[in-house]
Short mmCIF file of C-alpha atoms in Angstrom, two decimals:
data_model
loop_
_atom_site.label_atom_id
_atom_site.label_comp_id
_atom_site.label_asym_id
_atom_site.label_seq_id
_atom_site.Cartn_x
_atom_site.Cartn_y
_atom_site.Cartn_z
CA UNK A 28 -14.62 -45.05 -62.76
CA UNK A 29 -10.56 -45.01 -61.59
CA UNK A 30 -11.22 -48.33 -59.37
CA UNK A 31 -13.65 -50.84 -59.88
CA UNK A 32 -14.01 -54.94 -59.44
CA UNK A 33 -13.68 -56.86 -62.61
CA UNK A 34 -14.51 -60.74 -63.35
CA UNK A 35 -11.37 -63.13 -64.33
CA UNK A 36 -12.16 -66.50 -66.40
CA UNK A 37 -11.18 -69.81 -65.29
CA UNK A 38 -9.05 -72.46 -67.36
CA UNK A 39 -9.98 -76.16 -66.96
CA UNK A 40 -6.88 -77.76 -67.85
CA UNK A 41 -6.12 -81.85 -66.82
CA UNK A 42 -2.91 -80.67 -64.81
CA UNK A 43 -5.40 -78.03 -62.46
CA UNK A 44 -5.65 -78.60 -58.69
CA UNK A 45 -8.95 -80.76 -58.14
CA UNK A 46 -11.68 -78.77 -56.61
CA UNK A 47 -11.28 -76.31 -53.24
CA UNK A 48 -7.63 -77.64 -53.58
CA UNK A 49 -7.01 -75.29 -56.07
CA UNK A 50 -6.48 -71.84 -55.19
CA UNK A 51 -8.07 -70.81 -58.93
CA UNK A 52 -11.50 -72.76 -57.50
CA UNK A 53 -11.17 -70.99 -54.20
CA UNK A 54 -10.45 -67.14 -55.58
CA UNK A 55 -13.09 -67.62 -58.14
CA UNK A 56 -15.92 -68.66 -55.47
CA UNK A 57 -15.92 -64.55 -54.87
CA UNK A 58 -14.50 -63.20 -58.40
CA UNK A 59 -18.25 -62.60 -59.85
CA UNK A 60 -18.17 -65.14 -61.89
CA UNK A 61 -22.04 -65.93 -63.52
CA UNK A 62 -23.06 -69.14 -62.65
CA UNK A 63 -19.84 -70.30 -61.04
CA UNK A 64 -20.24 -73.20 -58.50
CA UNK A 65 -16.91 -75.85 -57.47
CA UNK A 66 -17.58 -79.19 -58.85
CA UNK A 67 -15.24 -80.98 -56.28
CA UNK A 68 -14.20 -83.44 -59.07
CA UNK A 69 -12.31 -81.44 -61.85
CA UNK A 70 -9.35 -79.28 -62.22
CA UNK A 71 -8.82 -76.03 -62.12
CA UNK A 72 -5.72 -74.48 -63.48
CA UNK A 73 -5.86 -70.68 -64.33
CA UNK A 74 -7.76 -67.88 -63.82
CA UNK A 75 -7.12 -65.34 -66.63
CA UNK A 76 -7.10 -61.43 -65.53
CA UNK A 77 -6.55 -59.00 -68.26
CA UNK A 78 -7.46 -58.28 -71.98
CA UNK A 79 -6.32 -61.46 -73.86
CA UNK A 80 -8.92 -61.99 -76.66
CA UNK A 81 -8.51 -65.76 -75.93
CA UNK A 82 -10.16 -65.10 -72.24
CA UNK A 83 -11.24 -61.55 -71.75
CA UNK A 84 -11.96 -60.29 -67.97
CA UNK A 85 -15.31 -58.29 -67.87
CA UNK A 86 -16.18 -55.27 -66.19
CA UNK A 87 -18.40 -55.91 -63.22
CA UNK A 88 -20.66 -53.99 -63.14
CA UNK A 89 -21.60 -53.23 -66.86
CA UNK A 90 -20.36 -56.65 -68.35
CA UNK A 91 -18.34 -55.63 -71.22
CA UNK A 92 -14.88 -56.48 -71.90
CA UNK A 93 -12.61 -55.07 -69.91
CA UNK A 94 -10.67 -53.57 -73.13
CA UNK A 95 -13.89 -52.35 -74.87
CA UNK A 96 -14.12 -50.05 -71.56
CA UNK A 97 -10.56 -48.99 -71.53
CA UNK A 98 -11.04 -48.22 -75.21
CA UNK A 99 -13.62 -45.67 -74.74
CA UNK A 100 -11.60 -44.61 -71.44
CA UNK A 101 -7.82 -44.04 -72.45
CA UNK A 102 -7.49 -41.93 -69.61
CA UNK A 103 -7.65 -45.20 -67.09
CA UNK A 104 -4.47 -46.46 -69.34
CA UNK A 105 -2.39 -43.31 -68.83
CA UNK A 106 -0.79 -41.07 -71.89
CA UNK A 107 2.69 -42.87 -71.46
CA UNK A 108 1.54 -46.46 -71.48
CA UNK A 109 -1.06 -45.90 -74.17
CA UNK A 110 1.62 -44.30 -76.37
CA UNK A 111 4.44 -46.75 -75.38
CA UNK A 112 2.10 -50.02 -76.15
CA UNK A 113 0.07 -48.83 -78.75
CA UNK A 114 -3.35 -49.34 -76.73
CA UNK A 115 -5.98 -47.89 -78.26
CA UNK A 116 -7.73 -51.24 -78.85
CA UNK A 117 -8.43 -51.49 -74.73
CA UNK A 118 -5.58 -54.07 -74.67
CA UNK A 119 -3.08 -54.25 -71.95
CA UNK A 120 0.73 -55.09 -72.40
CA UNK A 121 0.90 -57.60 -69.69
CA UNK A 122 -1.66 -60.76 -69.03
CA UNK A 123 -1.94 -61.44 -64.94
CA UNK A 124 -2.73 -65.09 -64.04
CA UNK A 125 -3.14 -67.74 -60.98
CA UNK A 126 -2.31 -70.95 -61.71
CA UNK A 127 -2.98 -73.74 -60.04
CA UNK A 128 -0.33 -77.07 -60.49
CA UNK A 129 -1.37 -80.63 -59.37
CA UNK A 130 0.08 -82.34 -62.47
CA UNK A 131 3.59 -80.93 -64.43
CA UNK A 132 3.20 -78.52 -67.43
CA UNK A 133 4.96 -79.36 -70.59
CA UNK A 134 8.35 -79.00 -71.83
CA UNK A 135 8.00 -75.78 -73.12
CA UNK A 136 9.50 -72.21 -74.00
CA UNK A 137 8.08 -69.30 -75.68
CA UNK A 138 9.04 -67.65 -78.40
CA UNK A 139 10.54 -63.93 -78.87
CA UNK A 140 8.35 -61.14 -80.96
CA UNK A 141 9.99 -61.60 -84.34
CA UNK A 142 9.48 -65.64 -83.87
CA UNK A 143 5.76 -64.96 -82.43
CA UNK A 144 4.78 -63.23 -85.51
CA UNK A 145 6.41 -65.87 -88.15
CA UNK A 146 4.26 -68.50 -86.35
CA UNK A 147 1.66 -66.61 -85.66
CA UNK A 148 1.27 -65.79 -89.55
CA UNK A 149 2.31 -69.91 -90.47
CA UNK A 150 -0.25 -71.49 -87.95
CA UNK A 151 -2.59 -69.19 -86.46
CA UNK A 152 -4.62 -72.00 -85.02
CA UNK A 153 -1.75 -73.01 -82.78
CA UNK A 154 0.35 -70.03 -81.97
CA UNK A 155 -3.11 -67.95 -81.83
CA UNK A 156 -0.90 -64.31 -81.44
CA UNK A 157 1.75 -62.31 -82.54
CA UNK A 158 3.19 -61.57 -79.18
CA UNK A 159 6.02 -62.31 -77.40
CA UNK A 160 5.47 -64.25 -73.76
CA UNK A 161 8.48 -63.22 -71.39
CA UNK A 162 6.96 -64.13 -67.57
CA UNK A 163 7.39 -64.25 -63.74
CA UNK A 164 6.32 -66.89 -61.33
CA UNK A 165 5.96 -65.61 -57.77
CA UNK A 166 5.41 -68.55 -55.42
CA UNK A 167 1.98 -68.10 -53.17
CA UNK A 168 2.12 -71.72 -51.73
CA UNK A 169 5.42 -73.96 -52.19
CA UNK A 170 6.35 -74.17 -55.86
CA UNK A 171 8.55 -76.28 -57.95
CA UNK A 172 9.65 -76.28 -61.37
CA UNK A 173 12.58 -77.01 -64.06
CA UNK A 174 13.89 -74.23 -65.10
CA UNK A 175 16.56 -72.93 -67.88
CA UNK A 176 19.39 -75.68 -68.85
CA UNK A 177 22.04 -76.75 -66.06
CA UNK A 178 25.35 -75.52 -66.10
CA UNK A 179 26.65 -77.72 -68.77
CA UNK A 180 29.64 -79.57 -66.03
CA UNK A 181 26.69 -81.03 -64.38
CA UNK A 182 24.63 -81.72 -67.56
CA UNK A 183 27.97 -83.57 -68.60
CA UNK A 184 28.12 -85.12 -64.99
CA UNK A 185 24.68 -86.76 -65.53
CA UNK A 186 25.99 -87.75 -69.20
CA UNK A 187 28.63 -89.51 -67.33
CA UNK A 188 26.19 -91.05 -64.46
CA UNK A 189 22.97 -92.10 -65.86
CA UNK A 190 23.66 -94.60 -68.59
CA UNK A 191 20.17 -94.65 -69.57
CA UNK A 192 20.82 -90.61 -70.46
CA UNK A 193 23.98 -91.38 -72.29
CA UNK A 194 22.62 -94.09 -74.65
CA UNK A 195 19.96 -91.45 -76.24
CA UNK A 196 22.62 -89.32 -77.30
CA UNK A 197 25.33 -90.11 -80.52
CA UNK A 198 28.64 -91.10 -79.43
CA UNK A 199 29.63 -87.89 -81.68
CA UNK A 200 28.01 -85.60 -79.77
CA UNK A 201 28.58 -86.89 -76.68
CA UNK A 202 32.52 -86.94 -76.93
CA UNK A 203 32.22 -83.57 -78.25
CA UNK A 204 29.92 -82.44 -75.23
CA UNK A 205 32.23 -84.08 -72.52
CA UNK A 206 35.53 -82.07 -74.36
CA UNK A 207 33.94 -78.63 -74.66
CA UNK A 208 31.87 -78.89 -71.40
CA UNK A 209 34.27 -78.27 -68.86
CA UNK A 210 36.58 -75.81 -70.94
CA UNK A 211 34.78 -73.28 -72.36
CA UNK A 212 32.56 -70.79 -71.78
CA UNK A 213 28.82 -71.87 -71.93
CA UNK A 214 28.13 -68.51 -73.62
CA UNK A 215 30.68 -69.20 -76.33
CA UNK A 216 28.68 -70.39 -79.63
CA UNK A 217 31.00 -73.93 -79.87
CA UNK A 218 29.53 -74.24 -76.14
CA UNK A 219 25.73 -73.37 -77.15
CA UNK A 220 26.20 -75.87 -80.34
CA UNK A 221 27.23 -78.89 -78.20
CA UNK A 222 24.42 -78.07 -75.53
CA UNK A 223 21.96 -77.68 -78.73
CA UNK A 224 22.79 -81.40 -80.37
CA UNK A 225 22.72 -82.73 -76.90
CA UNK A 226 19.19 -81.49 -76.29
CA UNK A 227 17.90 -82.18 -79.84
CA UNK A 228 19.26 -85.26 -79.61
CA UNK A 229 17.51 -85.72 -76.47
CA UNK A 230 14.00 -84.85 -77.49
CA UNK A 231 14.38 -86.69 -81.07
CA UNK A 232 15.86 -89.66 -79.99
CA UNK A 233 13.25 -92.71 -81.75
CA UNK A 234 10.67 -93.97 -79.03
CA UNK A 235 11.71 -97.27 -79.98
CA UNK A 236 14.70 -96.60 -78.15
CA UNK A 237 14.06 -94.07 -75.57
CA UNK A 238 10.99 -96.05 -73.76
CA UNK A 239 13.53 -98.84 -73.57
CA UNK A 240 16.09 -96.69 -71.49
CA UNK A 241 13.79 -94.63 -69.89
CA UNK A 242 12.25 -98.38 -68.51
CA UNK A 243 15.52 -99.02 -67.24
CA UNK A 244 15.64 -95.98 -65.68
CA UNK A 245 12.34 -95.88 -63.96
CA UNK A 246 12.96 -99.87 -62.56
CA UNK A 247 16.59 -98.64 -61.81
CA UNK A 248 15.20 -95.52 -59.50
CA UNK A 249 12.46 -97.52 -58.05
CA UNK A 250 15.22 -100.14 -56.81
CA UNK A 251 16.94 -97.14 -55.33
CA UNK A 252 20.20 -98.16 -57.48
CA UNK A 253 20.76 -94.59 -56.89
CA UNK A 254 24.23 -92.45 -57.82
CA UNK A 255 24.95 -89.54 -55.66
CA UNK A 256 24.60 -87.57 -58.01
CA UNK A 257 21.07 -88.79 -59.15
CA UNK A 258 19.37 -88.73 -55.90
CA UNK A 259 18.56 -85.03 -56.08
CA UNK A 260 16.33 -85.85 -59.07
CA UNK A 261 15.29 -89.08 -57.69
CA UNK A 262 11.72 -88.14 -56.95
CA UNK A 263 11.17 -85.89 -59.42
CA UNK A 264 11.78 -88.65 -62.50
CA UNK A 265 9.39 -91.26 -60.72
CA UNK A 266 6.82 -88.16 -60.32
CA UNK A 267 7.24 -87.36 -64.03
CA UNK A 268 7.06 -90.59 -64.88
CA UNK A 269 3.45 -91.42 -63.16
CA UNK A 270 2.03 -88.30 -64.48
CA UNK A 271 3.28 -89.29 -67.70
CA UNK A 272 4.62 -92.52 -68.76
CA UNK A 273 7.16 -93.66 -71.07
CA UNK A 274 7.54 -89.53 -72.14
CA UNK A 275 10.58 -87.76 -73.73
CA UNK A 276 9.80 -85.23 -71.56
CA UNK A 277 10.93 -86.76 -68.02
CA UNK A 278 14.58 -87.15 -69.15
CA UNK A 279 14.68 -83.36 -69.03
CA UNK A 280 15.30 -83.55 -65.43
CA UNK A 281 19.24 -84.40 -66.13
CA UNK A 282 19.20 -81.19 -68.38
CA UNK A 283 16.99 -78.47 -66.85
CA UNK A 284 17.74 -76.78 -63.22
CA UNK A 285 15.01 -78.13 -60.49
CA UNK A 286 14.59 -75.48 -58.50
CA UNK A 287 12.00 -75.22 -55.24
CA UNK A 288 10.54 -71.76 -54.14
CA UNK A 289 8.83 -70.82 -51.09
CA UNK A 290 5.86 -68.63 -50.56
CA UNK A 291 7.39 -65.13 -51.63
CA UNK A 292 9.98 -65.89 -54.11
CA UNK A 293 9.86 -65.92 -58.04
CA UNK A 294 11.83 -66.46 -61.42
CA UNK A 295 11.25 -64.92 -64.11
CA UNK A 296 11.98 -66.63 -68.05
CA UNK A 297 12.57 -64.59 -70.54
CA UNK A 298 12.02 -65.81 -74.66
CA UNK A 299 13.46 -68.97 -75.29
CA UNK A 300 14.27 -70.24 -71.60
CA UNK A 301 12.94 -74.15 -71.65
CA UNK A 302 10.76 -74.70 -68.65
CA UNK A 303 8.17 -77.15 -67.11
CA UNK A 304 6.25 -75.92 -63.94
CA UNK A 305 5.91 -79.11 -61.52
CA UNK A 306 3.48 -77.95 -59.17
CA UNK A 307 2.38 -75.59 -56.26
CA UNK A 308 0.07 -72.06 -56.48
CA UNK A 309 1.66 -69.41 -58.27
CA UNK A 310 0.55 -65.74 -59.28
CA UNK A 311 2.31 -65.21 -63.16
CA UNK A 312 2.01 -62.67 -65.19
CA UNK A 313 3.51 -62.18 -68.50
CA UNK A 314 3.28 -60.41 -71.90
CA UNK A 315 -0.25 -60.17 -73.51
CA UNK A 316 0.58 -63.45 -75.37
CA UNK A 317 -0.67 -67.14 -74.67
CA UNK A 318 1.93 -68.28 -77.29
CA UNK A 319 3.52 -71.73 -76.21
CA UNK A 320 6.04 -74.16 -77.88
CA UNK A 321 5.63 -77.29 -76.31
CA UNK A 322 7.88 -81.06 -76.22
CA UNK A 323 7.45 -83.05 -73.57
CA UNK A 324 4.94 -83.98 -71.05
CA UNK A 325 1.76 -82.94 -72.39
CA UNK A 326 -1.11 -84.26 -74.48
CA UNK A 327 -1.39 -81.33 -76.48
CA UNK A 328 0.55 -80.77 -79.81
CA UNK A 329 4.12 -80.90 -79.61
CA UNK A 330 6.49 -78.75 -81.97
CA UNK A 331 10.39 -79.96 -81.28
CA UNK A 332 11.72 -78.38 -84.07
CA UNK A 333 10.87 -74.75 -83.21
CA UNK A 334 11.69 -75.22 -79.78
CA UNK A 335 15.30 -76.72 -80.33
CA UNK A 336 15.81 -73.62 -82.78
CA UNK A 337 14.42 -70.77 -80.80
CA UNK A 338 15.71 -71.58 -77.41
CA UNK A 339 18.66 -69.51 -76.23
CA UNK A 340 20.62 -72.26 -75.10
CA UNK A 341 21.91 -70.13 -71.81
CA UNK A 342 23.45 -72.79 -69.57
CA UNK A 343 23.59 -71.46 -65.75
CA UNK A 344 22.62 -72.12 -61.87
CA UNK A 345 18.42 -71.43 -61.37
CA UNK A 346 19.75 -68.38 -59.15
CA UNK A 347 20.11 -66.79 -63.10
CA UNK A 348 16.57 -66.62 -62.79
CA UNK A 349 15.37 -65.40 -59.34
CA UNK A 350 13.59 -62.50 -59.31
CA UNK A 351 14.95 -60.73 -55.83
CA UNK A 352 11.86 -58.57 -54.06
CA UNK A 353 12.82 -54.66 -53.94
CA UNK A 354 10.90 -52.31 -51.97
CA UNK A 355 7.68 -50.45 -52.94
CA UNK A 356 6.81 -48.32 -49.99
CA UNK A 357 8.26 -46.95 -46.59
CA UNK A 358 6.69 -49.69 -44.96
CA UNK A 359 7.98 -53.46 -45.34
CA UNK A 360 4.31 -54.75 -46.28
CA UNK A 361 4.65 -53.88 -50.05
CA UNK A 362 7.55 -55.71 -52.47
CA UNK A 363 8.17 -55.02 -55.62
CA UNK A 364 9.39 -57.86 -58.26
CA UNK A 365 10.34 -55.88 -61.32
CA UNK A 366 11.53 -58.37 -64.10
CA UNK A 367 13.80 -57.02 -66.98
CA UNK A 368 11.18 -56.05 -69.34
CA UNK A 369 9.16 -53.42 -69.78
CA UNK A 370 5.52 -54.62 -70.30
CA UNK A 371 4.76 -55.45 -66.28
CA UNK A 372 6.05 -55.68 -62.39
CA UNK A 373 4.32 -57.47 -59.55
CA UNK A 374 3.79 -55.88 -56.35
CA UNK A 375 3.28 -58.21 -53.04
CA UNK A 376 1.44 -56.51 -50.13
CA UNK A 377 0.82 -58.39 -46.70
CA UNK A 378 -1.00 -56.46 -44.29
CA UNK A 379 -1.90 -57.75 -40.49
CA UNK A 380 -5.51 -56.82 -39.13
CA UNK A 381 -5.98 -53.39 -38.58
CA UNK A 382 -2.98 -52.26 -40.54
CA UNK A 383 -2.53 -49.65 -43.33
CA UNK A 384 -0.68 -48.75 -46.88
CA UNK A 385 -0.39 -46.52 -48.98
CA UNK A 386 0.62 -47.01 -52.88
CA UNK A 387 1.85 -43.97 -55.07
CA UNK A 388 -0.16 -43.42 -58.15
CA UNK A 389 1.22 -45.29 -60.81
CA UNK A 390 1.75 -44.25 -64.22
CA UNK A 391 0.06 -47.28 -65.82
CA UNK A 392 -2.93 -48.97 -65.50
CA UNK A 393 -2.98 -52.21 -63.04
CA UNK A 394 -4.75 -55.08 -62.13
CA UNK A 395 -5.13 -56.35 -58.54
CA UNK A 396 -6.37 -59.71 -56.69
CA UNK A 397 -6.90 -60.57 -53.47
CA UNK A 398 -5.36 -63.79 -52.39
CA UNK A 399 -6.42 -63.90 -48.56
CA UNK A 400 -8.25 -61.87 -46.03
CA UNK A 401 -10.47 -58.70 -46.37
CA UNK A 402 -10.32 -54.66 -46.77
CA UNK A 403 -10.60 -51.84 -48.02
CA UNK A 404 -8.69 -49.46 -50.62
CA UNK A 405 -9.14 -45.87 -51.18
CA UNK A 406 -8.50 -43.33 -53.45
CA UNK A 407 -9.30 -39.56 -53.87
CA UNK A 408 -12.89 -40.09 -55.06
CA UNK A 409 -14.00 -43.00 -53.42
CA UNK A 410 -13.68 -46.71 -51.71
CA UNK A 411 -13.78 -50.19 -52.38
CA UNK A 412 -14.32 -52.98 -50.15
CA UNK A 413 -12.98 -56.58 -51.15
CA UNK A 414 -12.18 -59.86 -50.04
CA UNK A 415 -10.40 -63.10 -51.05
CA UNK A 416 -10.80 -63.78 -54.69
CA UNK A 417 -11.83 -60.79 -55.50
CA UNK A 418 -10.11 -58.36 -58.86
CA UNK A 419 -9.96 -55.16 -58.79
CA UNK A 420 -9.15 -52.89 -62.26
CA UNK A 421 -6.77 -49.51 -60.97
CA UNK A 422 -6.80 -46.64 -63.60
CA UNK A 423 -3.75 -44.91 -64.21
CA UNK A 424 -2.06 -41.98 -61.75
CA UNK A 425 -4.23 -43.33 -59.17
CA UNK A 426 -2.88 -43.24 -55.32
CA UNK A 427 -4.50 -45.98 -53.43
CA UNK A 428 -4.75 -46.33 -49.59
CA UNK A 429 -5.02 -49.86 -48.68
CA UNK A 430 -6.87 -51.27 -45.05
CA UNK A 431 -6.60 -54.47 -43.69
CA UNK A 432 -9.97 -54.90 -42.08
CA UNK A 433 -10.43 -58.72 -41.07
CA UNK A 434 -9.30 -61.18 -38.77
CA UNK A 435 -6.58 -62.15 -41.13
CA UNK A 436 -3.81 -61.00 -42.67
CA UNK A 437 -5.22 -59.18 -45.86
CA UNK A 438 -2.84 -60.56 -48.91
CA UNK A 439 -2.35 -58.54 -52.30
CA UNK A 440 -1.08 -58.75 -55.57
CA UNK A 441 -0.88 -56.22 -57.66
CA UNK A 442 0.52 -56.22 -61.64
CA UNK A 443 0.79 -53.14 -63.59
CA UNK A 444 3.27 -51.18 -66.12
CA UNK A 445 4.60 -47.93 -66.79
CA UNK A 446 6.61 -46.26 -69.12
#
């Protein structure tokens, strides 16, 4: 088989959309899932698609593991990938992924490939592979999300602002900050140092103390005792705060870039990048890896002192970290969003009723979902017909014809690699 369906998994996670809200509930519905049914009161966050050993997708119509088949059929990888990634196992370089946000991620970055394996080897049960995590978020409903560190003349603006900011931090390091800040350049290493104690001071500061300001802050904002310059972040605090009180977390919205997608657009983080997704419908995909260094705003273990040493400590506008859409065919209908790695791209394809594509064979092997409408793709030796929800496994060197053949506009997404 060159083409054939495949079954995702689903991730249950407290900050998933609630029921048919949640894009992950909605695709999986038609995904061939066994025993699947929406229970209209819990969450659903991510649907897995890919080899991960954490979550493995199956093969339809046998129901192995998707990498047990490729195993036996290294053809369906292709000769440069498999050599390139090392893939005999069956597993794929990248991981592909919906995810579903009602509730804000954590405070969070992941680690590079030499750091992945030193934590991997110290504490498999947390950091549960050796892989690095570098990933894209492409926006499928309206997204938000903090993401990488401000430029460090507004970091030091909101120093100068929000008392309740200022008091976590040691006089020390906050002259220091305000004197390097707007002087030199954020990628000079006096620059990273002063944006590194700010952070860690940040995220260690006691709770003792930090609940006290961050009270402050929250009656302060609620008041609308508002600066200028706060008002952009206004919302976003009292959100954060709701979701989760009296957290470290939330006063990472004076040191992170909020940034709001539409439908279409995406950023991409590479090792080390602090982030928090805040919520919307997103396709991701990523490096094989699920490997996640949390500190703020989650109930699940937090590990400050790896993340203030392994994050890269780039200080720069959001735009740092848009992926801009390329084209993939003749046609407008297919974009490609090729981040600056090696182990995946996304392709977008919108096609209205009645309307065709074609996609040159690809290298590598790729995996494809359908996030709205109906049709059909070909390929030299046969046809598949699919609808919303539904993933579809696409060997290597494999030219596919795609047919929108509903009512609606057929919607695809489409990750793969090649060497």
């Amino acid at each position: 088989m060159q083409v054939f369906k495949i079954v995702p998994t689903i991730q249950q996670y407290d900050w998933g959309k609630i029921g048919t809200s949640s894009k992950v509930a909605v695709f999986a519905q038609s995904a061939g899932i066994s025993d699947f049914r929406v229970d209209e009161s819990k969450p659903y966050a991510e649907l897995w698609m890919g080899t991960h050993l954490k979550s493995p997708s199956l093969v339809l119509v046998s129901g192995e593991t998707l990498a047990s088949y490729l195993a036996k059929n290294q053809n369906l990888i292709g000769e440069k990938v498999a050599r390139k990634f090392a893939t005999k196992d069956g597993n794929l370089p990248f991981l592909f992924k919906v995810l579903a946000i009602e509730k804000a991620l954590s405070i969070q970055s992941h680690p590079d490939k030499a750091t992945a394996e030193k934590l991997h080897a110290q504490q498999p049960d947390i950091y549960n592979d050796s892989n690095h995590k570098p990933e894209m978020a492409l926006a499928i409903t309206p997204f938000t999300a903090l993401c990488g560190f401000l430029p460090l003349v507004h970091i030091a603006t909101y120093i100068k602002t929000v008392p309740e900011l200022a008091a976590l931090i040691p006089q020390a390091i906050l002259e220091n900050f305000l004197r390097v800040s707007p002087t030199t350049d954020p990628n000079a290493p006096a620059a990273k140092q002063a944006l590194r104690d700010v952070f860690s001071a940040v995220m260690t500061t006691p709770a003792q103390l930090f609940t006290a300001q961050l009270s402050r802050l929250i009656e302060r904002f609620e008041s609308r005792s508002v600066q200028v310059e706060e008002e952009s972040v206004r919302e976003l605090v009292l959100c954060l705060n709701r979701q989760f009180p009296n957290d470290i977390g939330t006063f990472c919205s004076f040191l992170l870039n909020y940034i709001k997608l539409s439908p279409g657009e995406a950023i991409f983080l590479g090792a080390g990048e602090p982030h928090a997704y805040i919520s919307g419908d997103i396709i991701e995909c990523m490096a094989n890896s699920d490997n996640v260094i949390r500190a703020g705003l989650t109930p699940k273990l937090r590990d400050i002192p790896n993340l203030v040493h392994t994050l890269t400590y780039a200080a720069s506008q959001a735009s740092r970290h848009v992926v801009n859409p390329l084209p993939f065919s003749a046609s407008s209908a297919s974009t490609l969003y090729n981040p600056p790695i090696p182990e995946f791209s996304v392709v977008r394809t919108t096609l209205t009723p009645g309307q065709y594509e074609e996609h040159r064979a690809i290298d590598g092997p790729s995996i494809t979902i359908v996030a709205g409408g109906k049709g059909t793709l070909q390929w030299a030796s046969g046809s598949l017909s699919v609808v919303t929800g539904e993933v579809i496994f696409i060997g290597a060197v494999t030219a596919i014809d795609l047919f929108a053949t509903g009512d609606e506009k057929l919607e695809i997404y489409r990750a793969f690699v090649e060497a």
